[in-house]
Coordinates of C-alpha atoms in Angstrom, one line a residue:
M97 CA -15.2 -51.3 -31.0
V98 CA -15.8 -52.6 -27.5
Q99 CA -13.6 -50.8 -24.9
K100 CA -12.4 -52.6 -21.9
I101 CA -13.0 -50.8 -18.6
A102 CA -10.2 -51.5 -16.3
P103 CA -10.7 -51.4 -12.5
T104 CA -10.5 -47.8 -11.3
P105 CA -7.9 -47.2 -8.5
D106 CA -8.8 -45.0 -5.5
L107 CA -6.6 -42.2 -6.7
L108 CA -8.5 -42.2 -10.0
I109 CA -12.1 -42.2 -8.8
A110 CA -13.6 -40.6 -5.7
S111 CA -16.1 -42.8 -3.8
R112 CA -19.3 -41.9 -2.0
P113 CA -19.5 -38.4 -3.4
R114 CA -22.8 -37.7 -1.6
Q115 CA -21.2 -37.7 1.8
R116 CA -18.7 -34.9 1.6
C117 CA -18.0 -31.6 0.0
R118 CA -15.1 -31.5 -2.5
Q119 CA -12.5 -29.3 -4.0
G120 CA -14.8 -27.1 -6.0
L121 CA -16.6 -25.8 -3.0
A122 CA -13.4 -25.3 -1.1
L123 CA -12.0 -23.2 -4.0
A124 CA -15.3 -21.2 -4.2
L125 CA -15.3 -20.4 -0.5
L126 CA -11.6 -19.3 -0.8
Y127 CA -12.5 -16.9 -3.6
L128 CA -15.4 -15.6 -1.4
V129 CA -12.9 -14.8 1.3
F130 CA -10.6 -13.0 -1.3
A131 CA -13.6 -11.1 -2.7
T132 CA -14.6 -10.0 0.8
L133 CA -11.1 -8.8 1.6
V134 CA -11.1 -6.8 -1.7
A135 CA -14.5 -5.2 -0.8
V136 CA -13.6 -4.4 2.8
S137 CA -10.1 -3.1 2.0
S138 CA -11.4 -1.0 -0.9
Y139 CA -14.1 0.5 1.3
K140 CA -11.6 1.4 4.0
L141 CA -9.1 2.8 1.4
S142 CA -11.9 4.9 -0.1
S143 CA -12.6 6.4 3.4
L144 CA -8.9 7.4 3.6
A145 CA -8.5 8.8 0.1
N146 CA -8.8 12.4 -0.9
T147 CA -9.6 13.6 2.6
T148 CA -7.7 14.8 5.7
I149 CA -6.9 12.0 8.2
F150 CA -5.5 12.9 11.6
M151 CA -2.7 10.5 12.3
G152 CA -1.8 11.6 15.8
L153 CA 1.6 12.2 17.3
N154 CA 4.5 11.3 15.0
I155 CA 7.9 10.8 16.7
A156 CA 11.0 10.7 14.6
T157 CA 14.1 9.4 16.2
Y158 CA 17.6 8.5 15.1
T159 CA 16.9 4.8 15.1
S160 CA 13.2 4.4 14.2
N161 CA 10.7 6.3 12.1
K162 CA 13.7 8.2 10.7
F163 CA 13.3 11.6 9.2
S164 CA 16.2 12.2 6.9
I165 CA 16.7 15.8 5.7
P166 CA 16.6 15.8 1.9
I167 CA 20.0 16.8 0.5
T168 CA 20.6 17.9 -3.1
V169 CA 24.2 19.0 -2.5
L170 CA 25.8 19.5 0.8
L171 CA 27.4 22.8 1.7
Q172 CA 29.9 22.6 4.5
G173 CA 32.1 25.6 5.4
S174 CA 34.2 27.1 8.1
T175 CA 35.3 30.7 8.7
N176 CA 37.1 32.7 11.4
L177 CA 35.6 35.9 12.7
A178 CA 37.1 38.5 15.0
L179 CA 34.2 39.7 17.1
S180 CA 35.6 43.3 17.1
A181 CA 35.7 43.5 13.4
S182 CA 33.0 45.3 11.5
L183 CA 30.9 43.1 9.2
P184 CA 28.7 44.7 6.5
F185 CA 25.2 43.5 6.3
D186 CA 23.5 43.4 2.9
A187 CA 19.9 44.5 3.5
K188 CA 18.8 42.1 0.8
L189 CA 20.0 39.2 2.9
S190 CA 18.4 37.5 5.8
L191 CA 18.4 34.1 7.6
S192 CA 15.7 33.2 5.2
T193 CA 18.3 33.3 2.5
L194 CA 19.9 30.3 4.2
V195 CA 16.6 28.5 4.4
Y196 CA 15.5 28.9 0.8
A197 CA 18.9 28.4 -0.9
Q198 CA 18.6 25.8 -3.6
C199 CA 21.1 24.0 -5.9
G200 CA 20.7 21.2 -8.3
K201 CA 21.5 17.6 -7.5
R202 CA 25.3 17.3 -6.7
N203 CA 25.9 20.8 -8.1
T204 CA 29.0 21.7 -6.1
T205 CA 29.7 24.8 -8.1
C206 CA 26.4 26.3 -7.1
A207 CA 27.0 25.3 -3.4
N208 CA 30.5 26.8 -3.4
G209 CA 29.1 30.0 -4.8
F210 CA 26.9 30.3 -1.8
Q211 CA 29.8 29.9 0.7
S212 CA 30.5 33.6 1.2
T213 CA 26.9 34.5 1.8
S214 CA 26.6 31.7 4.4
N215 CA 29.8 33.0 6.1
Q216 CA 28.4 36.5 6.3
L217 CA 25.0 35.6 7.7
W218 CA 26.4 33.2 10.3
G219 CA 28.9 36.0 11.2
H220 CA 26.0 38.3 12.1
V221 CA 24.4 35.6 14.3
A222 CA 27.7 35.2 16.1
K223 CA 28.1 38.9 16.7
A224 CA 24.4 39.2 17.8
L225 CA 25.3 37.0 20.8
A226 CA 26.8 40.2 22.4
L227 CA 23.2 41.6 22.6
V228 CA 22.1 38.8 25.0
P229 CA 21.9 40.0 28.7
R230 CA 23.3 37.5 31.2
F231 CA 24.5 35.1 28.5
D232 CA 25.5 31.6 29.6
D233 CA 29.1 32.1 28.5
P234 CA 30.4 35.7 28.3
R235 CA 33.5 34.7 26.4
F236 CA 31.4 34.5 23.3
Q237 CA 30.5 38.2 23.9
D238 CA 34.1 39.3 24.4
P239 CA 35.1 41.6 21.5
T240 CA 38.8 40.5 21.8
Q241 CA 37.9 36.9 20.9
T242 CA 38.0 35.3 17.5
V243 CA 35.4 32.7 16.9
T244 CA 35.4 29.8 14.4
I245 CA 32.1 29.3 12.7
Q246 CA 31.5 25.8 11.1
H247 CA 28.3 25.6 9.2
I248 CA 26.3 23.1 7.1
N249 CA 23.3 23.4 4.7
N250 CA 21.4 20.8 2.6
M251 CA 20.6 23.3 -0.2
S252 CA 17.3 21.6 -1.2
G253 CA 15.2 24.8 -1.1
W254 CA 13.7 24.1 2.3
N255 CA 16.8 23.9 4.5
K256 CA 18.0 23.2 8.0
P257 CA 21.1 25.5 8.1
T258 CA 23.1 24.7 11.3
A259 CA 26.3 26.1 12.7
Q260 CA 28.8 25.5 15.6
I261 CA 30.5 28.6 16.9
S262 CA 33.6 27.9 19.0
I263 CA 36.7 29.6 20.5
A264 CA 40.1 28.0 20.1
G265 CA 41.1 26.2 23.4
H266 CA 37.6 26.6 24.9
D267 CA 35.7 23.5 25.8
M268 CA 32.2 25.0 25.2
A269 CA 30.5 26.0 21.9
I270 CA 27.3 27.5 20.7
T271 CA 25.2 25.6 18.2
C272 CA 22.5 27.3 16.2
M273 CA 19.8 26.1 13.8
V274 CA 17.7 28.3 11.6
K275 CA 14.0 27.5 11.5
R276 CA 10.9 29.3 10.3
A277 CA 8.5 30.4 13.1
T278 CA 5.7 32.7 13.8
F279 CA 6.0 35.3 16.7
Y280 CA 4.3 38.4 18.1
L281 CA 4.6 40.7 21.1
A282 CA 3.1 39.1 24.2
S283 CA 1.2 42.4 24.7
A284 CA -0.3 42.3 21.2
P285 CA -3.0 40.0 19.7
P286 CA -2.0 36.9 17.7
S287 CA -3.3 38.6 14.6
T288 CA -0.2 40.8 14.6
A289 CA 2.1 37.8 14.3
E290 CA 5.1 37.9 11.9
V291 CA 6.7 34.9 10.2
D292 CA 10.4 34.8 9.7
S293 CA 13.5 32.6 9.9
I294 CA 15.0 32.6 13.4
A295 CA 18.3 31.2 14.6
F296 CA 17.9 29.2 17.8
C297 CA 21.1 28.9 19.7
S298 CA 22.2 27.0 22.8
L299 CA 25.4 26.4 24.7
R300 CA 26.8 22.8 24.5
K301 CA 30.2 21.0 24.8
Y302 CA 32.6 21.7 22.0
D303 CA 32.6 18.9 19.5
S304 CA 35.8 18.6 17.5
N305 CA 34.0 16.1 15.1
W306 CA 31.0 18.4 14.7
V307 CA 29.0 18.0 11.5
C308 CA 25.4 19.1 12.2
E309 CA 24.6 18.2 15.8
N310 CA 22.7 20.7 17.9
D311 CA 21.2 18.7 20.8
A312 CA 21.1 20.2 24.3
D313 CA 19.5 19.5 27.7
L314 CA 15.8 20.2 28.0
D315 CA 16.5 22.9 30.6
A316 CA 19.2 24.6 28.5
N317 CA 18.6 28.2 27.5
T318 CA 17.6 28.6 23.9
Y319 CA 18.2 32.1 22.5
A320 CA 16.3 33.4 19.5
I321 CA 18.1 35.7 17.1
R322 CA 16.6 37.4 14.0
A323 CA 18.8 38.7 11.2
S324 CA 17.0 40.6 8.4
H325 CA 16.6 44.0 6.9
G326 CA 20.3 44.8 7.4
K327 CA 20.5 44.1 11.2
A328 CA 20.5 41.3 13.8
T329 CA 18.0 41.4 16.6
Y330 CA 17.8 39.4 19.9
L331 CA 14.2 38.3 20.5
G332 CA 14.6 36.5 23.9
V333 CA 15.3 33.3 25.7
A334 CA 13.2 30.2 26.6
P335 CA 14.0 26.7 28.0
R336 CA 14.8 24.2 25.3
S337 CA 11.8 22.1 26.4
D338 CA 9.5 24.9 25.2
V339 CA 10.6 24.5 21.6
Y340 CA 11.8 20.8 21.5
L341 CA 9.6 17.7 21.8
N342 CA 6.6 20.0 22.3
P343 CA 4.8 20.5 19.0
G344 CA 2.3 23.2 18.7
Y345 CA 3.3 24.8 22.1
L346 CA 3.2 28.6 22.3
A347 CA 6.5 29.4 23.8
T348 CA 7.3 32.7 25.7
F349 CA 10.7 34.2 25.0
R350 CA 11.8 36.7 27.7
N351 CA 14.7 39.1 28.4
G352 CA 14.7 40.6 25.0
A353 CA 13.5 44.2 24.2
S354 CA 10.0 42.9 24.7
T355 CA 8.5 39.5 25.8
M356 CA 7.6 37.5 22.6
R357 CA 5.2 34.7 22.0
L358 CA 6.6 32.2 19.5
T359 CA 5.4 28.9 18.0
T360 CA 5.9 26.7 15.0
L361 CA 4.4 26.9 11.6
T362 CA 2.3 24.1 9.9
F363 CA 4.7 22.4 7.5
F364 CA 3.6 20.6 4.4
D365 CA 5.6 17.5 3.3
E366 CA 4.7 15.6 0.1
Y367 CA 5.7 12.2 -1.2
E368 CA 5.8 10.9 -4.8
R369 CA 4.8 14.2 -6.5
G370 CA 2.0 14.9 -4.1
I371 CA 0.3 11.4 -4.1
L372 CA 0.6 11.7 -0.3
R373 CA 0.9 14.9 1.7
T374 CA 1.3 15.5 5.4
L375 CA 0.7 18.7 7.3
A376 CA 1.8 19.1 10.9
P377 CA 2.9 21.6 13.5
W378 CA 6.3 20.1 14.3
D379 CA 8.7 21.1 17.0
V380 CA 10.0 24.7 16.6
L381 CA 13.5 23.3 17.0
P382 CA 14.4 19.6 16.3
A383 CA 17.6 18.0 17.4
A384 CA 19.9 16.7 14.6
S385 CA 22.5 14.1 14.2
C386 CA 24.9 13.3 11.3
A387 CA 26.5 10.2 12.8
T388 CA 25.2 8.2 9.9
L389 CA 25.5 10.8 7.2
N390 CA 26.6 9.2 3.9
L391 CA 27.9 11.8 1.5
D392 CA 27.5 9.5 -1.5
T393 CA 23.8 8.8 -1.0
G394 CA 22.9 12.1 0.7
L395 CA 21.1 10.2 3.5
G396 CA 21.7 10.2 7.2
W397 CA 21.2 13.8 8.3
L398 CA 18.5 12.7 10.9
L399 CA 16.2 14.7 13.1
H400 CA 14.8 13.9 16.5
T401 CA 11.5 15.6 16.5
Q402 CA 7.7 15.3 17.1
G403 CA 4.7 16.5 15.2
L404 CA 0.9 16.3 15.2
V405 CA 0.4 14.9 11.7
T406 CA -2.6 15.1 9.4
M407 CA -2.4 13.0 6.2
V408 CA -4.0 13.6 2.8
W409 CA -3.7 10.6 0.4
E410 CA -4.7 11.3 -3.2
S411 CA -6.0 8.4 -5.2
D412 CA -8.5 8.0 -8.1
A413 CA -8.0 4.3 -8.6
L414 CA -9.7 2.8 -5.6
M415 CA -12.1 0.4 -7.4
L416 CA -14.8 0.6 -4.8
T417 CA -17.5 0.0 -7.4
N418 CA -15.5 -2.7 -9.1
S419 CA -14.9 -4.4 -5.8
V420 CA -18.6 -4.4 -4.9
V421 CA -19.4 -5.9 -8.4
L422 CA -16.7 -8.5 -7.9
W423 CA -18.0 -9.4 -4.4
L424 CA -21.6 -9.7 -5.6
L425 CA -20.6 -11.8 -8.6
T426 CA -18.5 -14.1 -6.3
V427 CA -21.4 -14.5 -3.8
Y428 CA -23.7 -15.5 -6.7
L429 CA -21.2 -18.0 -8.0
V430 CA -20.6 -19.4 -4.6
A431 CA -24.3 -19.8 -4.1
L432 CA -24.4 -21.8 -7.4
Q433 CA -21.6 -23.9 -6.1
L434 CA -23.3 -24.6 -2.8
V435 CA -26.7 -25.4 -4.3
F436 CA -25.9 -27.2 -7.5
L437 CA -22.2 -28.3 -7.3
R438 CA -21.6 -28.9 -3.7
H439 CA -20.1 -32.3 -4.3
S440 CA -18.3 -31.4 -7.5
V441 CA -14.6 -31.3 -8.1
V442 CA -15.1 -28.4 -10.6
C443 CA -15.4 -24.9 -9.3
C444 CA -17.7 -22.6 -11.2
V445 CA -16.0 -19.4 -10.1
P446 CA -12.9 -19.6 -12.4
V447 CA -14.9 -21.2 -15.2
Y448 CA -17.4 -18.3 -15.3
M449 CA -14.9 -15.5 -14.7
S450 CA -12.6 -16.9 -17.5
K451 CA -15.4 -16.1 -19.9
T452 CA -15.7 -12.5 -18.9
V453 CA -13.4 -9.4 -18.8
V454 CA -14.2 -8.6 -15.2
D455 CA -11.0 -10.2 -13.8
L456 CA -8.7 -8.8 -16.5
A457 CA -10.2 -5.3 -16.0
I458 CA -9.8 -5.4 -12.2
V459 CA -6.2 -6.7 -12.4
F460 CA -5.3 -3.9 -14.9
V461 CA -6.8 -1.2 -12.8
S462 CA -5.1 -2.6 -9.7
F463 CA -1.6 -2.5 -11.1
Y464 CA -2.2 0.8 -12.9
G465 CA -2.9 2.5 -9.6
N466 CA -0.5 0.4 -7.5
A467 CA 2.0 3.3 -7.2
N468 CA -0.6 5.1 -5.1
L469 CA -1.1 2.1 -2.8
Q470 CA 2.6 1.5 -2.4
T471 CA 3.1 5.2 -1.5
L472 CA 0.5 4.9 1.2
T473 CA 1.8 1.6 2.5
T474 CA 5.5 2.7 2.5
Y475 CA 4.7 5.9 4.3
L476 CA 2.6 4.2 7.0
I477 CA 5.4 1.7 7.6
K478 CA 8.2 4.1 7.6
R479 CA 6.5 7.0 9.4
P480 CA 4.1 5.4 12.0
S481 CA 2.0 7.7 14.1
A482 CA 0.6 7.1 17.6
E483 CA -3.1 7.3 16.7
T484 CA -2.9 5.5 13.3
P485 CA -4.6 2.1 13.4
A486 CA -2.0 -0.5 12.7
Y487 CA -4.1 -2.3 10.1
Y488 CA -4.0 0.8 7.8
K489 CA -0.6 -0.3 6.4
W490 CA -2.0 -3.7 5.4
L491 CA -5.0 -2.4 3.5
G492 CA -3.1 -1.9 0.2
P493 CA -1.3 -5.2 0.2
A494 CA -4.5 -7.0 1.3
Q495 CA -6.5 -5.5 -1.6
L496 CA -3.9 -6.2 -4.3
A497 CA -3.0 -9.7 -3.0
S498 CA -6.7 -10.7 -2.8
I499 CA -7.4 -9.4 -6.4
V500 CA -4.4 -11.4 -7.6
G501 CA -5.6 -14.4 -5.6
I502 CA -9.1 -14.4 -6.9
T503 CA -8.0 -13.9 -10.6
T504 CA -5.3 -16.6 -10.5
G505 CA -7.7 -19.5 -11.2
P506 CA -9.6 -17.6 -14.0
L507 CA -6.4 -16.7 -15.7
I508 CA -5.2 -20.3 -15.7
Q509 CA -8.6 -21.4 -16.9
M510 CA -8.6 -18.7 -19.6
W511 CA -5.4 -20.2 -21.0
F512 CA -7.0 -23.6 -21.5
N513 CA -10.3 -22.4 -22.8
P514 CA -12.4 -24.0 -24.2
R515 CA -11.1 -27.0 -22.3
L516 CA -12.1 -27.2 -18.6
V517 CA -9.2 -27.3 -16.0
T518 CA -10.1 -30.2 -13.8
Q519 CA -7.0 -29.9 -11.5
T520 CA -9.0 -27.8 -9.0
W521 CA -6.5 -28.6 -6.2
L522 CA -3.8 -26.9 -8.3
L523 CA -5.9 -23.8 -8.8
L524 CA -6.5 -23.7 -5.0
V525 CA -2.8 -24.1 -4.2
C526 CA -1.7 -21.5 -6.7
S527 CA -4.4 -19.0 -5.7
V528 CA -3.3 -19.2 -2.0
G529 CA 0.4 -19.1 -3.0
N530 CA -0.1 -16.1 -5.2
W531 CA -2.0 -14.3 -2.4
M532 CA 0.8 -15.0 0.0
L533 CA 3.5 -14.0 -2.4
V534 CA 1.9 -10.6 -3.4
F535 CA 1.0 -9.8 0.2
V536 CA 4.6 -10.4 1.5
L537 CA 6.1 -8.4 -1.3
E538 CA 3.7 -5.5 -0.9
A539 CA 3.6 -5.4 2.9
F540 CA 7.2 -6.3 3.8
V541 CA 9.7 -6.5 0.9
F542 CA 8.9 -3.5 -1.2
P543 CA 8.5 -0.9 1.6
D544 CA 11.8 -1.9 3.0
M545 CA 13.5 -1.5 -0.4
S546 CA 12.5 2.1 -0.6
K547 CA 14.6 4.9 0.8
T548 CA 13.2 8.4 1.4
V549 CA 15.1 10.8 -1.0
P550 CA 14.5 14.3 -2.3
G551 CA 12.0 14.3 -5.1
P552 CA 10.1 16.7 -7.4
C553 CA 7.3 18.7 -5.9
G554 CA 3.7 18.4 -7.0
H555 CA 2.5 21.4 -5.0
A556 CA 4.0 24.8 -4.8
T557 CA 3.2 25.2 -1.1
S558 CA 5.1 22.1 0.0
S559 CA 7.9 22.5 2.6
N560 CA 9.7 19.3 1.8
C561 CA 9.3 17.0 -1.3
F562 CA 10.3 13.4 -1.0
S563 CA 10.3 10.3 -3.2
F564 CA 10.4 6.6 -2.3
D565 CA 13.2 5.6 -4.6
A566 CA 12.0 2.0 -5.3
I567 CA 8.4 2.6 -6.1
A568 CA 9.0 3.4 -9.8
R569 CA 10.1 -0.2 -10.3
T570 CA 8.3 -2.1 -7.5
S571 CA 4.8 -0.9 -8.5
Y572 CA 4.7 -3.5 -11.2
L573 CA 7.0 -6.2 -9.8
S574 CA 4.1 -7.9 -7.9
G575 CA 2.4 -8.4 -11.3
V576 CA 5.5 -9.9 -12.8
A577 CA 5.9 -12.3 -9.8
A578 CA 2.2 -13.3 -9.9
S579 CA 2.4 -13.8 -13.6
G580 CA 5.3 -16.2 -13.0
V581 CA 3.1 -18.2 -10.6
V582 CA 0.3 -18.4 -13.2
F583 CA 2.8 -19.5 -15.9
L584 CA 4.2 -22.1 -13.6
A585 CA 0.7 -23.4 -12.8
I586 CA -0.1 -23.7 -16.5
L587 CA 3.0 -25.8 -17.0
C588 CA 2.0 -27.9 -14.0
V589 CA -1.5 -28.5 -15.5
Y590 CA 0.2 -29.8 -18.7
A591 CA 2.6 -31.9 -16.8
H592 CA 0.0 -33.4 -14.5
S593 CA -2.4 -34.1 -17.4
A594 CA 0.4 -35.9 -19.2
Y595 CA 1.4 -37.9 -16.1
A596 CA -2.2 -38.9 -15.3
A597 CA -2.8 -40.0 -19.0
S598 CA 0.4 -42.2 -18.9
V599 CA -0.4 -43.7 -15.5
H600 CA -4.1 -44.4 -16.3
S601 CA -3.7 -45.2 -20.0
S602 CA -5.8 -48.3 -19.7
D603 CA -8.6 -46.6 -17.8
V604 CA -11.2 -45.2 -20.1
V605 CA -14.7 -43.9 -19.8
P606 CA -17.2 -46.1 -21.7
M607 CA -18.6 -44.6 -24.9
T608 CA -22.1 -45.3 -23.5
N609 CA -21.6 -42.6 -20.8
S610 CA -24.3 -40.0 -21.3
V611 CA -22.0 -37.1 -21.1
L612 CA -19.9 -38.3 -24.1
E613 CA -23.2 -39.0 -26.0
Y614 CA -24.6 -35.6 -25.2
L615 CA -21.4 -33.8 -26.2
E616 CA -21.0 -36.1 -29.2
I617 CA -17.3 -36.7 -28.6
P618 CA -15.4 -40.0 -28.4
D619 CA -13.4 -38.9 -25.2
F620 CA -12.8 -36.0 -22.9
S621 CA -9.5 -34.8 -24.4
S622 CA -11.1 -32.0 -26.3
V623 CA -13.1 -30.6 -23.4
L624 CA -11.1 -31.4 -20.2
T625 CA -7.4 -31.0 -19.4
S626 CA -7.7 -34.4 -17.7
P627 CA -10.7 -36.6 -17.0
Y628 CA -9.2 -38.6 -14.2
G629 CA -10.0 -36.2 -11.4
V630 CA -13.7 -35.9 -12.2
L631 CA -14.6 -39.6 -12.2
V632 CA -16.6 -41.1 -9.4
T633 CA -17.8 -44.6 -8.5
T634 CA -21.5 -44.9 -8.9
E635 CA -23.7 -46.8 -6.4
D636 CA -23.8 -49.8 -8.7
G637 CA -20.0 -49.8 -9.2
R638 CA -19.9 -48.1 -12.6
V639 CA -17.9 -45.1 -13.7
G640 CA -19.7 -41.8 -13.3
V641 CA -18.6 -38.3 -14.5
D642 CA -18.7 -35.3 -12.2
N643 CA -21.7 -33.2 -13.1
G644 CA -19.6 -30.0 -13.1
V645 CA -17.9 -30.9 -16.4
L646 CA -20.8 -29.6 -18.4
L647 CA -19.9 -26.1 -17.4
V648 CA -17.5 -26.3 -20.3
K649 CA -20.7 -26.0 -22.5
N650 CA -22.4 -23.5 -20.2
M651 CA -24.8 -26.1 -18.9
L652 CA -25.7 -26.9 -15.3
Q653 CA -27.8 -29.6 -13.6
V654 CA -30.5 -27.9 -11.4
S655 CA -32.4 -31.0 -10.3
D656 CA -32.5 -34.7 -10.8
A657 CA -34.7 -34.2 -13.8
A658 CA -33.4 -31.0 -15.5
L659 CA -30.2 -29.7 -17.1
T660 CA -30.3 -26.0 -18.3
R661 CA -28.1 -23.2 -19.5
T662 CA -26.1 -21.3 -17.0
S663 CA -27.8 -18.1 -18.2
N664 CA -31.0 -19.4 -16.7
V665 CA -29.6 -20.6 -13.4
Q666 CA -30.2 -17.4 -11.5
Y667 CA -34.0 -18.0 -11.9
E668 CA -33.7 -21.5 -10.5
L669 CA -31.5 -20.3 -7.6
L670 CA -33.9 -17.5 -6.6
Y671 CA -36.9 -19.9 -7.0
R672 CA -35.3 -22.2 -4.4
F673 CA -35.2 -19.4 -1.8
L674 CA -38.7 -18.2 -2.1
P675 CA -40.5 -19.0 1.2
T676 CA -44.0 -20.1 0.0
T677 CA -45.5 -22.2 -2.8
W678 CA -47.7 -19.3 -3.8
L679 CA -44.7 -17.0 -4.3
R680 CA -42.9 -19.8 -6.3
T681 CA -45.9 -20.2 -8.6
I682 CA -46.2 -16.5 -9.2
F683 CA -42.5 -16.2 -9.9
S684 CA -42.5 -19.3 -12.1
R685 CA -45.3 -17.9 -14.3
A686 CA -43.6 -14.4 -14.4
I687 CA -40.4 -15.9 -15.7
G688 CA -42.1 -18.1 -18.2
S689 CA -41.0 -21.4 -19.6
I690 CA -37.3 -22.3 -19.9
R691 CA -35.7 -24.8 -22.2
I692 CA -34.2 -27.8 -20.4
V693 CA -32.5 -31.1 -21.2
A694 CA -34.1 -34.1 -19.5
I695 CA -32.2 -36.3 -17.0
E696 CA -33.3 -39.7 -16.0
K697 CA -31.6 -42.0 -13.6
N698 CA -28.3 -40.0 -13.7
R699 CA -28.3 -40.1 -17.5
I700 CA -28.6 -37.2 -19.9
L701 CA -31.3 -37.9 -22.4
H702 CA -31.4 -36.7 -26.0
R703 CA -34.7 -34.9 -25.2
S704 CA -35.3 -31.3 -24.5
S705 CA -38.5 -29.4 -23.7
Y706 CA -39.8 -26.1 -22.2
K707 CA -40.9 -26.2 -18.6
Y708 CA -41.9 -23.7 -15.9
L709 CA -39.7 -23.5 -12.8
D710 CA -42.3 -25.3 -10.6
E711 CA -42.2 -28.2 -13.0
M712 CA -38.5 -28.9 -12.6
A713 CA -38.4 -30.4 -9.0
L714 CA -36.2 -27.5 -8.0
T715 CA -37.1 -27.8 -4.3
Q716 CA -35.3 -31.1 -4.1
R717 CA -32.2 -30.3 -2.0
E718 CA -29.9 -33.1 -2.9
F719 CA -29.5 -34.7 -6.3
S720 CA -26.9 -37.0 -7.9
P721 CA -23.5 -35.3 -8.4
Y722 CA -22.5 -37.4 -11.4
Y723 CA -23.7 -38.6 -14.8
S724 CA -23.5 -42.3 -15.8

């Protein structure tokens, strides 16, 4: 039957293909950018993982970089104490008892059972104020006075017990917070240092709405009181500035029985069962605020403090080797596109990758280890430090987004295999869209969704154990969102193919086209999703078929005279870049003869033969981008 060839509209056939690069090369270069981002981010993440990284000065305030004390159950109590009354001191108790007290989540029975112990220990701190010479307010040393002690404790096992000591009708109060510290006599070497829990107390205005606040002026006197081994001891006094907003400073406490040197300990905080740990000398004494405390969520007991932070991020799913393999593979495929398919609509990258398991393996490994990346990203966004490069927090999102971007096209192509997806523009749009979607989710949306809450510990030596409460569900949500884009793209390919077929129903490729003859098919419906994007106008006005379509059969044109299998193309590619004829000849003989299909005047011939590389006219830089 003779088929009528209708005039081909401009939207159907691309003209003058020799004079411009087309969609295939644009998509290939985009994938090269993605692969480079994957390689660079993986390399940098590998340098951060499983080693100590000094992050610099970390400043936590009430409004930014918030440090919320983990609360399992809140213990709040109040008691009255006559300073003249005797108060027994159980030798088994100490201020460390307050620090290490622990109850289960919302276990109010456990917390209430600790109430009397808290009252007793804070009572000894209040009575110890009488030991301070030249105290700021002697009324708190008057044995005829009765003081009211309000106290609070977070009961998580590493606590910040705090109290306000006040006198009825008096406008001043004493606030104390118990912290662990190391101290030794100024006349003794540091090797003699002891570690214990110390109550640091200062005078401030009485607060009738007090919950946990202990802030004071930087020049306010801060008194150190130790209560252990059945007695309370006054260690000395120092300006608040020596122990607050001054991490790592060796403070001198005077006016006690002996002059003491005192400094903070190195505290270990961990996140997500030890995926990320920080160690830092924080301020000996932070300031606290409960203005935003929410008893339902247990959040809002905030600290204003500084620390010199070192981070350890543990990860065993960094894919450095995989990312290098992916980058090398992409570079190779882009080189093929540049040399052999520069003017083609078809991109060889998704076609080749859809026939391997490389992309699926990398996507699986990426999302399997995404909780580690999200932990790092969320921590760096929520707890920024002065000397931490700002781009660190983008490394995880950039890596995952680029992996998703570079595998979007292959996954769409995989769905339609063995047919070739010719809607390259759609692959490009969806790849960019998926990259943007995943990056925004991982870099902005998911970190903001997570709140820092008490969590299980992965290391016995950790001081505080936190979890980011959203990571358990957000670690895979990017995959769900990206899969939705891929699914939508597949539907768009079907819809566009059906639309193009209905619009151009009268436009057909003649049966005499050499591609149809070579493939022995009556039309392209069995090998292409739509032929209408790969047709070109030949120089004599006939219909030509883009030479990238034969990738569907693993064939590629390497010169005006030769068509060969893609498994041989690496030899032809390397041959082109050899600098001298002598080297090309040696290389050609070393490889041996390769089977090729002959091409003549843009037509594929039903003739194959074996030729050496130097017999294929491979040094010809430009050849026809279509078959007639």
